[in-house]
């Protein structure tokens, strides 16, 4: 397996810096490997010719050296000489050119050829000696300087946040007002036309699907598909090069920074969806692109048979954050994105895998403890997807104080409620009041719950009310992929229809979901495009469609202008009224001004709910009274009534007797979305259409009588 070497020596490096650091006159290169016998840094010219330089072994297993004359834009990689011994966990193979784990930019992509695999095609334990350099991407030396000007983080409190999950490419790829050469790029997302839509909605943060350099899976490419979502990371410091209008020679770095600066100027935070639980190298049958060839056993959790991998992620491997070097890598990457790229927080994919101990999830695990003590990360948003695919991997509510979590129980309960499932009411009450059962411990607050109804993984909102079953045939997996637990309801017809009654019900259901999401305690997350009824035609696992199926169809904005306006109005209402953004859980104690509890629950007939009422499996209606207490006596809010009717028939609601002296006006009516501003007679029953929500407000300026009198 030996290669003919044309290597030359490098100058000694002043310090053990990992990655490539340019100083204006040259670059220092450093790579960690505890198993290497020798490491070469390989420079490539514009014609692809390779020159190799031997690095010196320094302390703490860092191989390093300085090369004068290296300029930004220089393409490079590493070759690691060492043992190939899969039974011991070692898979070094100098025939394979490896990406720098600390590369700030990556040029090119994988060309799927047998050469990219460290093993021969029919045996993962036998080494392959074919040079992979012609088929793999290169790391790129970059300059560190960037003029941030007066950029500053918006600094929205989590309680005041409305997250908007969006794909960098899909958001603007078809946007008619974004210049064609910028569509689908970081610059496209920063374009005034794109930012204007976000501002119109009133969201406070974009949560970007993965933008770390990632790989398009071999099996997808073979089927003519692409990894659209990006959950196959291979470079944790590098902005994905395909989203750059500036090329991949390092320009993607500054283009990303300009995007962040533009979004910050508009008051919008930037949250990155990060994938530290696994890498694109997969299991023992996967390619050798980076970590596997550098120091396999140091980076991955290996099974008892060390030739195989522990897979708690469903993606073939699990990154081992109990070991010093991968933990350092991830912490360095997080600090880098905060300090040098100015991002405002992170959503951690399959975060339960990051907190696993020897087997089970441990809220005091190595990674979570490292995050908790890090001063750089103390002021950024940390959001967990609190599950993985390993044994006992559903850990909702188990993360430490300071973390927020995607609340899958909120999603399931709210979906069940509006499709009319029996026995949902008690859980619905818990979810929309902040999920205290999950987060009311250890100093956590309602903001620990990131409330979701739809996200990238699953149906869009339009599809949630249009399909009973998934329709993933276009994925090429015989519709076996994607979840079958959708808790969706097609409103009577599967898929597209011209039935006016069905279309009206679907539109009302969309408004019901959006209103429930934005009126609940916790931090809401909107799936990008739901505000204008974006559809994926029933595909609930569109991870492999980098095409019109997933790209935003901006013509739908005009066609659904009423839904856009409805969503924006709910976002604005939430911003104006702190009772929907409480920092503390409801206590059920009397409010100072009204003498009423901060939160009361009533039957439709205006009587307080009893234990029997909560236990009735058929109960599909309830009235919520918010006294206006916010948990902060310095900022009391107006009282509100939320009337929920999940019955299919109209239902009369009676305003509770103690509240009839108050003047009530309509803020939201999902049956009549333009009906805000009207008033109701509190002495007369209020009729709600089947499957609808009504929000009433009693303005403090109305000069009402004391409701407790």
XYZ file of C-alpha atoms in Angstrom:
709
model
C 0.000 0.000 0.000
C 3.054 2.256 0.074
C 3.006 5.377 -2.104
C 5.946 6.849 -3.955
C 6.802 9.976 -1.956
C 7.981 13.285 -3.362
C 7.666 15.030 -0.013
C 9.766 17.915 1.214
C 10.329 19.215 4.707
C 8.514 22.194 6.188
C 9.803 24.877 8.493
C 9.050 24.381 12.192
C 5.778 25.898 13.369
C 5.831 28.401 16.212
C 2.929 26.732 18.014
C 0.651 23.748 17.705
C -2.230 25.384 15.808
C -4.760 23.053 14.217
C -5.870 23.626 10.651
C -4.332 26.146 8.262
C -3.530 29.590 9.689
C -2.431 32.300 7.248
C -0.216 35.065 8.675
C 0.253 37.246 5.602
C 3.531 35.632 4.545
C 2.691 31.955 4.627
C 0.632 29.409 6.495
C 0.981 27.103 9.477
C -0.574 23.656 9.056
C -1.509 21.388 11.937
C -3.308 18.055 12.168
C -4.077 15.893 15.188
C -3.423 12.152 14.872
C -2.458 9.907 17.760
C -1.840 6.881 15.507
C 0.092 8.380 12.585
C 3.629 7.355 11.734
C 3.926 10.306 9.346
C 1.668 13.070 8.006
C 1.982 14.976 4.739
C 0.301 18.242 3.850
C -0.430 18.216 0.120
C -0.690 21.445 -1.896
C -2.487 21.535 -5.256
C -1.944 24.058 -8.035
C -4.595 25.206 -10.501
C -3.827 22.268 -12.783
C -4.332 19.809 -9.937
C -0.635 18.957 -9.562
C 0.226 17.855 -6.043
C 3.261 18.731 -3.930
C 3.709 17.018 -0.588
C 5.469 18.263 2.525
C 6.277 16.204 5.608
C 4.940 17.659 8.830
C 6.835 17.375 12.107
C 5.355 15.534 15.064
C 4.833 17.953 17.911
C 3.434 17.626 21.381
C -0.113 16.345 22.051
C -0.147 14.361 18.788
C -0.321 17.471 16.589
C 1.642 17.194 13.347
C 2.656 20.669 12.235
C 4.797 22.870 10.040
C 5.081 26.279 8.403
C 5.181 26.912 4.640
C 6.242 30.400 3.554
C 4.666 31.823 0.421
C 1.317 30.050 0.824
C -1.482 32.496 -0.022
C -5.227 32.549 0.624
C -7.013 30.389 -1.922
C -4.370 27.644 -1.747
C -5.983 24.217 -2.010
C -4.598 21.493 0.235
C -5.265 18.177 1.967
C -3.532 15.660 4.209
C -2.221 12.132 3.822
C -1.796 10.114 7.004
C 0.660 7.200 7.118
C -0.041 4.726 9.884
C -1.579 1.385 10.731
C -4.377 -0.216 8.762
C -5.767 -2.573 11.377
C -9.597 -2.497 11.471
C -9.867 -5.008 14.370
C -8.020 -2.483 16.532
C -9.982 0.452 15.106
C -7.156 1.871 12.950
C -7.895 2.728 9.300
C -4.982 4.893 8.129
C -4.454 4.807 4.378
C -2.044 7.340 2.790
C -3.565 6.683 -0.634
C -6.565 8.702 0.495
C -6.432 12.488 0.448
C -8.133 13.802 3.580
C -9.942 17.027 4.344
C -8.665 19.191 7.167
C -11.153 18.923 10.083
C -10.433 22.614 10.774
C -10.722 23.814 7.161
C -12.502 27.175 6.957
C -13.466 26.554 3.330
C -13.780 23.555 1.026
C -13.469 23.486 -2.773
C -15.198 20.894 -4.959
C -17.284 17.895 -3.983
C -16.986 14.114 -3.855
C -16.999 12.326 -7.198
C -18.253 8.860 -6.367
C -15.577 6.454 -7.530
C -14.182 3.336 -5.815
C -11.073 5.372 -5.030
C -12.864 7.419 -2.356
C -13.188 4.335 -0.168
C -10.335 3.281 2.092
C -11.273 -0.381 1.581
C -11.753 -2.568 -1.455
C -15.281 -2.780 -2.757
C -16.187 -6.193 -1.355
C -14.360 -6.156 1.991
C -14.425 -3.215 4.466
C -11.472 -4.698 6.350
C -9.045 -4.828 3.411
C -7.253 -1.650 2.332
C -7.461 -0.148 -1.158
C -4.342 1.537 -2.551
C -5.903 3.699 -5.297
C -5.186 7.433 -4.999
C -8.403 9.279 -4.110
C -7.134 12.803 -4.830
C -8.820 13.148 -8.248
C -12.205 12.335 -6.682
C -12.386 14.252 -3.396
C -12.732 17.922 -2.403
C -9.863 20.102 -1.203
C -9.450 22.212 1.883
C -8.747 25.890 1.216
C -6.444 28.344 3.009
C -8.359 31.545 3.818
C -7.557 34.985 5.150
C -8.896 35.723 8.603
C -9.741 39.419 8.196
C -13.256 40.755 7.568
C -14.744 44.198 8.116
C -17.827 43.685 10.270
C -18.450 47.421 10.488
C -20.975 48.206 13.194
C -22.537 44.729 13.186
C -24.146 43.747 16.454
C -26.314 40.840 17.480
C -30.017 41.658 17.853
C -30.007 39.874 21.214
C -33.656 38.814 21.311
C -34.567 36.986 24.498
C -35.731 33.441 23.802
C -39.147 34.321 25.239
C -39.450 37.104 22.664
C -38.283 34.956 19.755
C -40.190 33.582 16.797
C -37.966 31.147 14.906
C -38.375 30.606 11.167
C -36.865 27.360 9.872
C -35.619 27.858 6.338
C -33.267 26.411 3.723
C -30.652 28.800 2.333
C -31.011 27.576 -1.228
C -34.695 26.737 -1.302
C -35.790 30.115 0.072
C -34.612 32.187 -2.901
C -33.902 29.694 -5.694
C -37.131 30.740 -7.456
C -37.523 34.240 -6.004
C -38.384 36.569 -8.915
C -37.096 39.713 -7.175
C -33.670 38.294 -6.321
C -31.100 38.615 -9.144
C -30.721 35.291 -10.899
C -27.020 34.983 -10.118
C -27.761 35.298 -6.386
C -30.726 32.962 -6.132
C -30.171 30.011 -3.826
C -27.108 31.520 -2.159
C -26.073 33.239 1.042
C -26.182 36.516 -0.883
C -29.695 35.653 -2.041
C -30.911 35.215 1.531
C -29.334 38.586 2.394
C -31.009 40.333 -0.565
C -33.507 43.059 0.409
C -36.357 41.192 -1.322
C -35.761 38.108 0.824
C -35.266 40.083 4.020
C -38.449 42.060 3.323
C -40.560 38.917 3.517
C -39.053 37.961 6.866
C -39.647 41.462 8.200
C -43.217 41.436 6.880
C -43.905 38.270 8.846
C -42.400 39.581 12.055
C -40.169 36.613 12.860
C -37.070 37.327 14.921
C -34.629 34.625 13.775
C -33.887 32.398 10.823
C -32.985 28.841 11.770
C -30.951 27.629 8.795
C -30.920 23.998 7.762
C -27.311 22.724 7.789
C -24.764 25.036 6.177
C -21.635 23.148 7.243
C -19.894 21.574 4.271
C -21.760 18.362 3.530
C -21.728 15.434 1.111
C -24.314 14.225 -1.379
C -24.747 10.528 -0.578
C -23.557 8.040 -3.188
C -26.880 6.209 -3.320
C -28.754 9.464 -3.932
C -26.426 10.589 -6.689
C -26.818 7.180 -8.326
C -30.588 7.801 -8.430
C -30.192 11.298 -9.851
C -31.021 12.932 -6.509
C -29.159 15.184 -4.059
C -28.859 15.599 -0.307
C -31.016 18.710 -0.077
C -31.345 19.004 3.693
C -27.595 18.713 4.265
C -27.471 16.342 7.246
C -24.232 14.701 6.091
C -21.599 17.079 7.416
C -17.910 16.671 6.690
C -16.545 20.168 7.498
C -17.618 21.787 10.747
C -15.903 25.147 10.129
C -16.689 25.560 6.418
C -19.834 27.180 4.972
C -21.219 24.821 2.340
C -19.667 25.871 -0.961
C -22.708 25.232 -3.189
C -24.572 28.081 -1.479
C -21.939 30.622 -2.522
C -22.301 32.992 -5.458
C -18.626 33.872 -4.912
C -17.129 30.532 -5.909
C -15.493 27.991 -3.624
C -11.957 29.381 -3.351
C -12.744 30.974 0.000
C -15.301 33.523 -1.151
C -18.047 31.542 0.547
C -16.645 32.635 3.900
C -17.102 36.366 3.387
C -20.406 35.878 1.580
C -21.755 34.064 4.617
C -20.512 36.859 6.871
C -22.164 39.492 4.692
C -25.406 37.539 4.946
C -25.197 37.513 8.740
C -24.420 41.222 8.789
C -27.423 42.019 6.571
C -29.792 39.892 8.639
C -28.542 41.459 11.851
C -29.102 44.920 10.380
C -32.732 43.886 9.857
C -33.022 42.759 13.483
C -32.924 39.070 12.600
C -30.830 36.495 14.439
C -29.105 33.591 12.688
C -29.400 30.109 14.194
C -27.449 27.240 12.627
C -28.720 23.673 12.502
C -25.545 21.735 13.317
C -24.863 18.016 12.885
C -22.232 16.939 15.404
C -23.766 13.542 16.121
C -22.391 11.796 13.004
C -20.425 12.520 9.834
C -20.792 11.779 6.141
C -18.274 8.919 6.367
C -20.974 6.469 7.507
C -20.173 2.967 8.720
C -17.321 0.635 7.780
C -18.638 0.531 4.198
C -18.502 4.310 3.864
C -15.908 6.586 2.214
C -12.651 7.763 3.736
C -12.810 11.549 3.470
C -11.483 12.925 6.746
C -11.760 11.611 10.319
C -11.690 7.900 9.483
C -8.305 8.164 7.810
C -6.863 10.597 10.360
C -7.552 8.735 13.608
C -10.642 6.559 13.346
C -10.769 5.353 16.953
C -10.218 8.845 18.333
C -13.209 10.358 16.515
C -15.876 7.642 16.379
C -17.616 5.425 18.899
C -16.593 1.902 17.990
C -18.450 -1.290 18.809
C -17.006 -4.143 20.846
C -15.879 -5.407 17.452
C -13.745 -2.336 16.809
C -13.910 -2.850 13.073
C -17.550 -1.743 13.340
C -19.274 1.439 14.523
C -21.841 2.308 17.174
C -24.793 3.834 15.345
C -27.115 5.900 17.568
C -27.971 8.218 14.691
C -29.297 5.994 11.918
C -26.519 7.322 9.698
C -23.861 4.662 10.201
C -21.631 6.208 12.853
C -21.673 8.284 16.024
C -19.163 11.064 16.707
C -17.529 10.350 20.068
C -17.704 13.498 22.175
C -16.410 11.653 25.234
C -12.944 11.737 23.695
C -10.782 14.850 23.980
C -10.086 15.595 20.323
C -13.608 15.436 18.865
C -14.880 17.337 21.902
C -12.236 20.010 21.328
C -13.084 20.115 17.629
C -16.789 20.691 18.269
C -16.196 23.289 20.975
C -13.680 25.102 18.777
C -16.190 25.051 15.910
C -19.004 26.457 18.054
C -16.800 29.265 19.342
C -15.599 29.975 15.811
C -19.123 30.413 14.455
C -19.999 32.713 17.344
C -16.824 34.802 17.485
C -15.727 34.953 13.852
C -18.998 34.367 11.981
C -21.264 36.215 14.455
C -24.071 33.650 14.544
C -26.562 33.850 17.383
C -27.139 30.236 18.302
C -27.392 26.608 17.309
C -29.996 23.896 16.896
C -28.304 20.545 17.574
C -29.483 17.696 15.354
C -30.160 14.428 17.222
C -28.797 16.074 20.339
C -29.509 13.053 22.535
C -26.547 11.372 20.837
C -24.331 14.223 22.028
C -25.348 13.648 25.635
C -25.020 9.889 25.780
C -22.765 8.359 28.389
C -21.576 4.808 27.973
C -25.057 4.019 26.647
C -27.918 6.171 27.991
C -28.449 9.926 27.823
C -26.735 11.821 30.642
C -27.721 15.483 31.234
C -24.336 15.873 32.909
C -22.441 14.277 30.039
C -19.085 15.552 28.868
C -20.346 17.657 25.985
C -23.231 19.223 27.897
C -20.934 20.085 30.803
C -18.411 21.633 28.409
C -21.141 23.771 26.858
C -22.397 24.822 30.275
C -19.088 26.239 31.449
C -18.017 27.944 28.213
C -18.154 31.769 28.500
C -18.324 32.311 24.731
C -21.433 30.138 24.441
C -23.125 31.473 27.560
C -25.100 34.136 25.693
C -26.128 32.253 22.556
C -29.239 30.190 21.969
C -28.850 26.443 22.414
C -31.684 24.349 20.996
C -31.754 20.556 21.157
C -33.525 18.057 18.981
C -33.897 15.893 22.103
C -33.850 12.428 20.571
C -31.752 10.049 18.506
C -32.279 6.563 17.078
C -30.406 4.660 19.786
C -31.939 2.674 22.639
C -34.023 4.914 24.927
C -33.240 7.854 22.694
C -36.288 10.069 23.370
C -35.040 12.526 25.981
C -37.480 15.429 25.743
C -37.295 17.549 28.879
C -33.978 16.122 30.088
C -31.522 18.790 28.931
C -29.921 21.191 31.415
C -31.070 24.704 32.269
C -30.053 27.136 29.529
C -31.138 24.785 26.758
C -34.354 24.891 24.759
C -35.767 21.772 23.098
C -37.923 21.016 20.096
C -41.148 19.944 21.778
C -42.347 16.899 19.871
C -45.186 16.364 22.345
C -46.537 19.824 21.545
C -46.541 18.908 17.855
C -48.291 15.575 18.383
C -50.895 16.916 20.796
C -51.852 19.971 18.750
C -52.151 17.836 15.625
C -54.344 15.357 17.483
C -56.540 18.106 18.910
C -57.382 19.762 15.606
C -58.024 16.471 13.819
C -60.511 15.575 16.538
C -58.743 12.789 18.422
C -60.437 11.789 21.684
C -58.865 12.353 25.089
C -56.563 15.138 23.937
C -57.804 18.037 26.067
C -55.714 17.553 29.249
C -52.498 17.250 27.282
C -53.438 20.199 25.069
C -53.884 22.361 28.159
C -50.432 21.363 29.382
C -48.774 22.018 26.040
C -50.203 25.454 25.292
C -49.497 26.648 28.837
C -45.779 25.903 28.512
C -45.336 22.142 29.097
C -44.538 22.495 32.763
C -44.637 18.708 33.147
C -41.581 18.485 30.899
C -39.648 21.626 31.791
C -40.817 22.732 35.236
C -37.719 21.503 37.054
C -34.067 22.362 37.517
C -34.581 26.092 37.086
C -35.998 25.742 33.597
C -38.678 28.032 32.196
C -41.371 27.981 29.496
C -38.732 29.068 26.990
C -37.195 25.606 27.331
C -40.004 24.558 24.978
C -39.554 25.363 21.297
C -43.081 24.703 20.128
C -43.422 23.075 16.723
C -46.311 21.938 14.553
C -44.394 21.349 11.328
C -40.670 21.275 10.569
C -38.545 20.278 7.582
C -38.841 16.618 8.569
C -42.456 15.714 7.825
C -45.473 17.281 6.159
C -45.662 20.987 5.462
C -48.676 22.679 7.029
C -50.581 22.628 3.731
C -49.918 18.899 3.375
C -50.796 18.217 7.013
C -54.390 19.220 6.276
C -54.482 17.675 2.778
C -53.104 14.146 3.150
C -53.816 11.230 5.457
C -50.803 9.274 4.210
C -47.311 10.053 2.984
C -46.634 10.069 -0.761
C -42.873 9.651 -1.083
C -42.771 7.695 -4.335
C -40.451 10.257 -5.947
C -37.742 9.382 -3.392
C -37.112 6.055 -5.116
C -37.630 3.949 -1.980
C -41.078 2.514 -2.794
C -42.671 4.903 -0.295
C -41.059 3.012 2.599
C -39.080 6.015 3.842
C -40.475 8.745 6.082
C -42.645 8.365 9.139
C -46.119 6.855 9.105
C -47.009 8.660 12.357
C -48.160 11.915 10.772
C -51.310 12.596 12.821
C -52.631 14.392 9.771
C -56.147 14.733 8.375
C -57.028 15.456 4.760
C -60.358 17.110 5.615
C -62.258 14.540 3.589
C -60.316 14.237 0.326
C -56.798 12.897 -0.211
C -54.657 15.472 -1.973
C -55.737 18.155 -4.460
C -59.434 18.913 -4.788
C -61.841 21.481 -6.214
C -64.399 20.936 -3.450
C -65.049 24.406 -2.026
C -66.138 23.101 1.379
C -62.985 20.988 1.759
C -60.768 23.880 0.671
C -62.432 26.212 3.174
C -61.957 23.692 5.987
C -58.297 23.191 5.065
C -57.710 26.949 5.094
C -59.354 27.216 8.519
C -57.288 24.332 9.853
C -54.089 26.026 8.665
C -55.105 29.136 10.578
C -55.996 27.044 13.629
C -52.522 25.538 13.724
C -50.746 28.864 13.228
C -52.862 30.586 15.871
C -52.392 27.773 18.401
C -48.636 27.835 17.826
C -48.286 31.587 18.239
C -50.617 31.913 21.222
C -48.925 29.165 23.271
C -46.325 29.722 25.970
C -42.797 28.828 24.924
C -40.871 29.862 21.822
C -42.669 29.153 18.517
C -40.975 27.848 15.416
C -42.605 28.349 12.013
C -41.655 26.141 9.087
C -40.662 28.429 6.254
C -43.347 28.592 3.581
C -46.203 27.467 5.813
C -47.366 31.070 5.856
C -48.262 30.790 2.172
C -49.337 27.143 2.083
C -46.160 25.700 0.570
C -46.749 22.101 -0.486
C -44.530 19.102 -1.151
C -47.506 17.199 -2.603
C -47.669 14.780 0.308
C -43.941 13.995 0.495
C -43.028 13.931 4.187
C -39.345 13.112 3.690
C -38.148 15.421 0.920
C -34.516 15.322 2.055
C -33.326 14.220 -1.379
C -35.146 16.753 -3.573
C -33.069 19.750 -4.532
C -35.714 20.855 -7.034
C -39.106 22.506 -7.448
C -40.645 20.097 -4.947
C -38.807 21.817 -2.086
C -37.880 25.244 -3.462
C -40.240 28.009 -2.359
C -42.847 28.838 -5.006
C -43.169 32.595 -4.576
C -46.221 32.783 -6.810
C -48.059 31.146 -3.899
C -47.519 34.271 -1.771
C -50.013 36.274 -3.818
C -52.410 33.337 -4.000
C -52.323 33.011 -0.201
C -51.903 36.652 0.775
C -54.623 36.285 3.402
C -52.669 33.538 5.185
C -49.457 35.587 5.028
C -51.279 38.533 6.563
C -52.919 36.319 9.185
C -49.542 34.891 10.205
C -47.951 38.340 10.350
C -50.833 39.621 12.478
C -50.371 36.769 14.966
C -46.620 37.426 15.121
C -47.300 41.107 15.754
C -49.881 40.342 18.425
C -47.427 38.073 20.184
C -44.794 40.796 20.088
C -47.158 43.395 21.573
C -48.545 41.244 24.372
C -46.154 39.808 26.969
C -48.831 37.498 28.392
C -47.984 35.169 25.488
C -44.258 35.466 26.201
C -44.085 34.708 29.898
C -40.704 34.166 31.526
C -42.287 32.077 34.284
C -44.782 29.243 34.302
C -48.378 30.033 35.189
C -48.880 29.752 38.932
C -52.656 29.834 39.264
C -52.364 32.648 41.827
C -54.555 35.752 41.905
C -53.427 38.581 39.648
C -52.812 41.882 41.518
C -55.403 44.002 39.698
C -58.198 41.559 38.922
C -58.158 39.146 41.821
C -58.426 36.315 39.288
C -55.944 33.543 38.712
C -53.367 34.185 36.011
C -54.898 31.293 34.074
C -58.368 29.745 34.288
C -60.064 27.018 32.252
C -63.778 27.052 31.502
C -66.285 24.808 29.801
C -68.143 26.292 26.825
C -71.072 27.036 29.178
C -68.849 29.411 31.161
C -68.382 27.142 34.194
C -64.949 26.333 35.574
C -63.605 22.985 34.426
C -63.897 20.133 36.934
C -61.971 16.897 37.221
C -64.756 15.047 35.442
C -64.652 17.599 32.622
C -60.942 17.047 32.139
C -61.430 13.296 32.113
C -64.202 13.263 29.509
C -62.679 11.544 26.453
C -65.101 13.287 24.094
C -64.208 16.825 25.256
C -63.180 18.869 22.226
C -63.852 22.426 23.366
C -62.529 24.713 26.085
C -62.221 28.382 27.009
C -58.976 29.790 28.426
C -58.982 32.982 30.475
C -55.698 34.874 30.772
C -55.943 37.580 33.420
C -53.110 39.595 31.883
C -50.619 38.607 34.568
C -47.240 38.127 32.942
C -45.216 37.008 35.956
C -43.733 40.521 36.038
C -45.773 43.083 37.980
C -44.048 45.923 36.120
C -45.601 44.969 32.791
C -49.184 43.719 33.221
C -51.011 42.904 30.016
C -54.613 42.965 28.853
C -56.905 40.054 29.755
C -57.601 37.576 26.967
C -60.050 34.770 26.303
C -59.064 31.952 23.957
C -62.024 29.909 22.726
C -61.195 26.574 21.120
C -63.743 24.432 19.295
C -62.380 21.212 17.790
C -65.908 19.841 17.249
C -66.976 19.530 13.642
C -70.224 21.427 14.403
C -70.776 25.011 15.571
C -70.836 25.496 19.320
C -72.039 28.326 21.580
C -69.664 29.647 24.242
C -70.887 31.612 27.259
C -68.597 34.280 28.688
C -68.055 33.445 32.391
C -70.230 35.563 34.654
C -67.262 37.164 36.421
C -65.975 38.471 33.068
C -69.189 39.884 31.626
C -68.593 43.413 32.895
C -65.516 43.622 30.709
C -65.545 44.886 27.132
C -64.352 42.186 24.753
C -63.148 42.677 21.194
C -62.134 40.166 18.562
C -58.391 39.867 17.946
C -58.303 36.588 15.993
C -61.055 34.529 14.387
C -59.822 31.587 12.351
C -63.230 31.302 10.699
C -63.208 34.952 9.609
C -59.547 35.935 9.326
C -60.431 39.534 8.421
C -62.826 39.876 11.361
C -60.406 41.379 13.891
C -61.547 44.553 15.613
C -65.187 43.663 16.080
C -66.778 43.417 19.502
C -68.874 40.771 21.214
C -71.742 41.168 23.656
C -70.540 39.317 26.770
C -74.119 38.721 27.848
C -74.912 36.819 24.649
C -73.515 33.374 23.735
C -70.640 33.506 21.239
C -71.036 31.015 18.427
C -67.900 29.347 17.071
C -67.862 27.540 13.766
C -66.801 23.911 13.884
C -63.040 23.537 14.131
C -62.185 27.152 14.821
C -60.415 29.396 17.339
C -61.473 32.803 18.617
C -59.232 35.176 20.578
C -60.906 37.979 22.537
C -59.126 40.857 24.288
C -60.344 43.268 26.926
C -58.259 46.443 26.506
C -57.118 48.010 29.753
C -57.901 51.425 28.292
C -61.593 50.516 27.959
C -62.358 51.825 31.445
C -64.178 48.645 32.456
C -65.542 47.931 35.886
C -63.632 45.796 38.355
C -64.336 42.250 37.095
C -64.027 40.845 40.590
C -66.700 43.171 41.951
